Short mmCIF file of N, CA and C in Angstrom, two decimals:
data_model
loop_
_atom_site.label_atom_id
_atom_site.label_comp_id
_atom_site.label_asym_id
_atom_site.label_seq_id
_atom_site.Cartn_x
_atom_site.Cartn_y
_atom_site.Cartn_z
N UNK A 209 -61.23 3.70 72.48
CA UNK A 209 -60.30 4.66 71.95
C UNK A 209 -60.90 6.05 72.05
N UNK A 210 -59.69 7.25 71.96
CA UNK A 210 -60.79 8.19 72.16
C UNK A 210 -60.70 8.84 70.85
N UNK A 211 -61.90 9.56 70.27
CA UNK A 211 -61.75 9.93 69.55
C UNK A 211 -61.74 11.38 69.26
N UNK A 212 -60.78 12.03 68.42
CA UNK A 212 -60.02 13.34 68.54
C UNK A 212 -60.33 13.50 66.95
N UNK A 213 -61.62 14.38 67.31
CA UNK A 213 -61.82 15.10 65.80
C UNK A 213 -61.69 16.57 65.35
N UNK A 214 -60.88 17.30 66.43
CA UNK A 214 -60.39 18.72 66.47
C UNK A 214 -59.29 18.78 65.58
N UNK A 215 -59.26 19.39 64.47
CA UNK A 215 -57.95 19.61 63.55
C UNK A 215 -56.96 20.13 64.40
N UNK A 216 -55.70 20.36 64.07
CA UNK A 216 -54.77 21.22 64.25
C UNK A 216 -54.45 22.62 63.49
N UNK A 217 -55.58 23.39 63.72
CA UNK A 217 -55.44 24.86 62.61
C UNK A 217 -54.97 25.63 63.22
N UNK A 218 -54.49 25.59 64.85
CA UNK A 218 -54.36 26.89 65.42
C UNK A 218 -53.21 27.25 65.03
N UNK A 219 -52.09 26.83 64.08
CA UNK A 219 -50.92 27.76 63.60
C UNK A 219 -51.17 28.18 61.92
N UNK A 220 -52.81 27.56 61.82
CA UNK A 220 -52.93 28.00 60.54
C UNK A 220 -53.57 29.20 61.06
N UNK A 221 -53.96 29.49 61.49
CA UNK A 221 -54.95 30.74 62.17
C UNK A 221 -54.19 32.21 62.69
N UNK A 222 -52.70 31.58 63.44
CA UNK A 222 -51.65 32.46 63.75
C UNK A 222 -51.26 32.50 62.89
N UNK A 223 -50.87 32.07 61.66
CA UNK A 223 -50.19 32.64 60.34
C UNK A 223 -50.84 33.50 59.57
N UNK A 224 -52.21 33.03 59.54
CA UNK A 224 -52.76 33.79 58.62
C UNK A 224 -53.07 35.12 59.59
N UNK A 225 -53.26 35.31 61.08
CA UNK A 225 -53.45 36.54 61.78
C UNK A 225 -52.28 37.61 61.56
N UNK A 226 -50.62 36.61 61.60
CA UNK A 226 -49.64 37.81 61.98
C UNK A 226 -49.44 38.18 60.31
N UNK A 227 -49.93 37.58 59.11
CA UNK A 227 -49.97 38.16 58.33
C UNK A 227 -50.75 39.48 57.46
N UNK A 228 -51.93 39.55 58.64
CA UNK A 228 -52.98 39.73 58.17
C UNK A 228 -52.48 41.54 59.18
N UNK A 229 -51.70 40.87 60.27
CA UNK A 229 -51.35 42.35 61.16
C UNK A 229 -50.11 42.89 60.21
N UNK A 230 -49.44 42.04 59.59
CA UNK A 230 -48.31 42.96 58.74
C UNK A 230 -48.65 43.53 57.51
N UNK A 231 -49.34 43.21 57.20
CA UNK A 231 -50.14 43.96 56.03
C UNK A 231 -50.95 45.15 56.63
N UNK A 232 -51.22 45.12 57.64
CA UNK A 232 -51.96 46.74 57.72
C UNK A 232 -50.76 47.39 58.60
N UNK A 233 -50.09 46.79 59.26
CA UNK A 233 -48.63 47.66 60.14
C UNK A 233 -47.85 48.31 58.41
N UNK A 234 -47.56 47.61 57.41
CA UNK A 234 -47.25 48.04 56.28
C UNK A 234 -48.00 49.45 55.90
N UNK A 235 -48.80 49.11 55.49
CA UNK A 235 -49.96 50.12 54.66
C UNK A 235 -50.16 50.87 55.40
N UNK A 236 -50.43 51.48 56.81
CA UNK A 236 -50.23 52.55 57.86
C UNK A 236 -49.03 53.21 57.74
N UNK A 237 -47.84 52.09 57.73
CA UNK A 237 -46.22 52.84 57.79
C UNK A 237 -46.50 53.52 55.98
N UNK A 238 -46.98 53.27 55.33
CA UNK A 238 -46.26 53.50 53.74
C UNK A 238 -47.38 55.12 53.77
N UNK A 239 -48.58 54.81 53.85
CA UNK A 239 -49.42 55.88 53.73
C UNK A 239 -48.80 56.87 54.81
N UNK A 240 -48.92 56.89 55.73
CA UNK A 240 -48.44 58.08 57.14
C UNK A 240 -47.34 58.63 56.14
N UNK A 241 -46.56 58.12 55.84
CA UNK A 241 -45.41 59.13 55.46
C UNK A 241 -45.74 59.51 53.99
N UNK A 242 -46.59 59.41 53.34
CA UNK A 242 -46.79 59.82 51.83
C UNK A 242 -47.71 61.37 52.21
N UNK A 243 -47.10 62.57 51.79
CA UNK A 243 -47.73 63.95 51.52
C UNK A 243 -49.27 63.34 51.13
N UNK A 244 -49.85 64.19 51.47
CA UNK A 244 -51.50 64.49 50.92
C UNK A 244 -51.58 65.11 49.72
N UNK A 245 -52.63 64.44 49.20
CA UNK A 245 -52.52 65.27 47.78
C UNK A 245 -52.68 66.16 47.28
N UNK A 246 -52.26 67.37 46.35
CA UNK A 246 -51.89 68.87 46.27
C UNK A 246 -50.83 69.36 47.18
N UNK A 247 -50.61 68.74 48.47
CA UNK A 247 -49.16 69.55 49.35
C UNK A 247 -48.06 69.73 48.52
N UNK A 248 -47.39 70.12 48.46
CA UNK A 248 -45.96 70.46 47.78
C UNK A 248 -45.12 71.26 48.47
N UNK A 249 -44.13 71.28 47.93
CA UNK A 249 -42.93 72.12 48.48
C UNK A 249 -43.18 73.67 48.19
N UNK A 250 -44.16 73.73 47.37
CA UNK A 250 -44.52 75.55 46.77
C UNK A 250 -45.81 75.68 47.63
N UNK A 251 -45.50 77.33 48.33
CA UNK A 251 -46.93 77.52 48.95
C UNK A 251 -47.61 78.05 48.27
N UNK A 252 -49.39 78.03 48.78
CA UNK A 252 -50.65 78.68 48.11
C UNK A 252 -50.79 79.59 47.67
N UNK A 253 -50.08 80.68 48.63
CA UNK A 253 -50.52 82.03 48.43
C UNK A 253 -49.05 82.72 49.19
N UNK A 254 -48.52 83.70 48.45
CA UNK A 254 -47.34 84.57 49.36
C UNK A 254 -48.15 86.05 49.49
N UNK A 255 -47.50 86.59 50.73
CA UNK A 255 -47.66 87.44 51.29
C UNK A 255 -46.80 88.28 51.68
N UNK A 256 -46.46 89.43 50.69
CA UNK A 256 -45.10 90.16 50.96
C UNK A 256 -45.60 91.65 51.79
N UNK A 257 -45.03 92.56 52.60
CA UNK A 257 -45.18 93.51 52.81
C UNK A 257 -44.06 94.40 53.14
N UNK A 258 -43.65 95.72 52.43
CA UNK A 258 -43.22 96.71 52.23
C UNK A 258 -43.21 97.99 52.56
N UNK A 259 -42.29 98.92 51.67
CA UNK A 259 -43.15 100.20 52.16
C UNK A 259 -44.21 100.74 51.56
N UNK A 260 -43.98 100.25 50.33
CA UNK A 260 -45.40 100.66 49.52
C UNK A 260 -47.14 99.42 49.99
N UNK A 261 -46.72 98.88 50.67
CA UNK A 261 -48.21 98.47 51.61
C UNK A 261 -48.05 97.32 51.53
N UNK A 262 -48.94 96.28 51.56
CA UNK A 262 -49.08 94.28 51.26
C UNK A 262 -49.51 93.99 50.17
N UNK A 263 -48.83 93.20 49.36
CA UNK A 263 -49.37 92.40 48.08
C UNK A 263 -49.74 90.91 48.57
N UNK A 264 -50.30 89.96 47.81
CA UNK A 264 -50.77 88.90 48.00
C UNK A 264 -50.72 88.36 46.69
N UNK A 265 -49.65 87.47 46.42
CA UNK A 265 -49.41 86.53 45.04
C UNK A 265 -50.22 85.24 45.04
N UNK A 266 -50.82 84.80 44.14
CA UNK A 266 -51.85 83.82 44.32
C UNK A 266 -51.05 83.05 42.97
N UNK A 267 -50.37 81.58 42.72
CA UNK A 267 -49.76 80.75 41.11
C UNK A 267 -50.66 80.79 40.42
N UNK A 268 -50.79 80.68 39.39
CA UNK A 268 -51.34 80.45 38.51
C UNK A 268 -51.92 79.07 37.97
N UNK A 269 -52.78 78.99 37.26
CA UNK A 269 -53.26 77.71 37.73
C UNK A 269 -53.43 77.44 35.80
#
């Protein structure tokens, strides 16, 4: 007889791989689109200029 002592894991191996690729295809897609932290919709510093010369507004913190 012959004897066949090789399991059958190779779809345990592909499951646990394409899971292992959707979890970081996830976490790439979710982070990439999340702002960095401090960005906002308000800028740093404005910069107006006039006739009376350039000011530079800095928020308050």
């Amino acid at each position: 007889m012959a004897d066949n002592t090789q399991s059958g894991n190779g779809a345990l191996y592909f499951l646990v791989g394409a899971l292992l690729v959707a979890v970081i295809g996830f976490g790439v897609w979710y982070f990439a689109g999340q702002p960095s932290s401090g960005a906002g919709d308000e800028a740093d510093i404005s910069i107006s200029v006039d006739e009376d010369g350039m000011s530079m507004n800095t928020p308050d913190n």
